[in-house]
């Protein structure tokens, strides 16, 4: 790892974050100044342009390696790669969020404050234009994620955690259909997220008591030559890890995930499944690889047990699910366990393979939720598994696409799921964590069952009276599906370019 510090502030390095935060503020102003009939197009355009502009800047500064703002932000290979990944996945997520042709008015409620079940609520569910506040909120959240993966001290990391979490709490409550379920999901996410943030902050206090600083380089130095009780060190590390593992949906801090994934609007669920996971694991990698590298032998077995528990909880409970969104939620939990296997390799290959896995899984899960948003009846999305029986007979194209994505989740060759699992397992073996790989292979076989059950249900059962139709996707959803499927196939067949990119980027600076 390089040791490089530059004085002053490098605004070019901060430009991607500044662009998103600025665009989000402009979006808030547009809510007050632009006529309601034109807000959707203006806000969606602004959000997409800001993300594309930020991505262009990330590519432009790809060779920067520095620490800026007094050591608060580090711009290095992992930062830039993860920021680019968040922006790419965020663009695809925005396409799903911006879709209005599948359901009249879109997936989002027009006014969140209206009492559920009232006449006004029934009228707005019937097709009133959805809230356009979702766009600045989404951009704020993505900006917070960019800062989260770049944070080089724990207080900046905490601020970034809150910046991207608070908009997500609000977005989860804005579903047009099943409003009570959506509001319940948002409340659970908010309460449990608040507890996790409190654990994180208390951990920061303990680590400050141990090291006398909150920047990761100083913590690394204090860990190498401890001058105070190591009880503070390990207590602080445990509490900080709880906050990060909560966002990663790792067991036993996963309990929010199924309820929130089920209740939130499906485009927001897709955003959380793809982008939030990249941000959470990006921060976890930086904390473990930069600040606490000196105590790796102490936390590695503990986090290894959490990885095994996460894989088993996700795989076993996925088998029992009867709702498609909850099934994908437990799939996400299991994939968090596989990502932890890569993290715990604690070598360059582990870092690069984890980053590859995050991108590969992100595109696949966006395509999966894109399909879920299309399977619907007069009441909205039909997410109960029994409703998907015979779907392959009614809509063979979309059933085929969904089957391909499920096979990718199962890790079948020629898909990104196989390549990414092979990469993280190989890195773990090189890092001496063969026992984790054994559990990973076992849980992968268990997790294949619910995926194959859905495929069998779609293709080998006759359509019933309750089998819903698949809506014709609009342009935005079609584009999101095409990007997700192409990326899933391409990263399974020709993964070398992205693997080379992640390998080149796998170098932290302090």
PDB file of C-alpha atoms in Angstrom, residues 1-4 76 78 220 285-294 296 346-348 351 506-510:
ATOM      1  CA  UNK A   1       0.000   0.000   0.000  1.00  0.00           C
ATOM      2  CA  UNK A   2       1.268   3.452  -0.860  1.00  0.00           C
ATOM      3  CA  UNK A   3       1.647   6.269   1.658  1.00  0.00           C
ATOM      4  CA  UNK A   4       0.800   9.525  -0.106  1.00  0.00           C
ATOM      5  CA  UNK A  76      -7.325   5.805  -4.932  1.00  0.00           C
ATOM      6  CA  UNK A  78     -10.729   1.186  -4.979  1.00  0.00           C
ATOM      7  CA  UNK A 220      -3.332   1.908  11.582  1.00  0.00           C
ATOM      8  CA  UNK A 285     -12.945  -3.070   2.699  1.00  0.00           C
ATOM      9  CA  UNK A 286     -11.337   0.296   3.468  1.00  0.00           C
ATOM     10  CA  UNK A 287     -11.787  -0.040   7.222  1.00  0.00           C
ATOM     11  CA  UNK A 288     -10.424  -3.590   7.404  1.00  0.00           C
ATOM     12  CA  UNK A 289      -7.638  -3.281   4.834  1.00  0.00           C
ATOM     13  CA  UNK A 290      -6.363   0.175   5.814  1.00  0.00           C
ATOM     14  CA  UNK A 291      -7.081   0.833   9.501  1.00  0.00           C
ATOM     15  CA  UNK A 292      -7.157  -2.607  11.120  1.00  0.00           C
ATOM     16  CA  UNK A 293      -4.752  -4.620   9.010  1.00  0.00           C
ATOM     17  CA  UNK A 294      -2.552  -5.106  12.089  1.00  0.00           C
ATOM     18  CA  UNK A 296      -6.356  -9.219  11.014  1.00  0.00           C
ATOM     19  CA  UNK A 346      -7.244 -10.080   3.070  1.00  0.00           C
ATOM     20  CA  UNK A 347      -5.010  -9.968   0.019  1.00  0.00           C
ATOM     21  CA  UNK A 348      -4.962  -8.085  -3.257  1.00  0.00           C
ATOM     22  CA  UNK A 351      -9.947  -6.952  -2.836  1.00  0.00           C
ATOM     23  CA  UNK A 506      -6.765  -2.924  -5.946  1.00  0.00           C
ATOM     24  CA  UNK A 507      -4.369  -0.586  -4.121  1.00  0.00           C
ATOM     25  CA  UNK A 508      -5.328   1.623  -1.174  1.00  0.00           C
ATOM     26  CA  UNK A 509      -3.492   4.811  -0.167  1.00  0.00           C
ATOM     27  CA  UNK A 510      -3.283   6.260   3.319  1.00  0.00           C
TER      28      UNK A 510
END
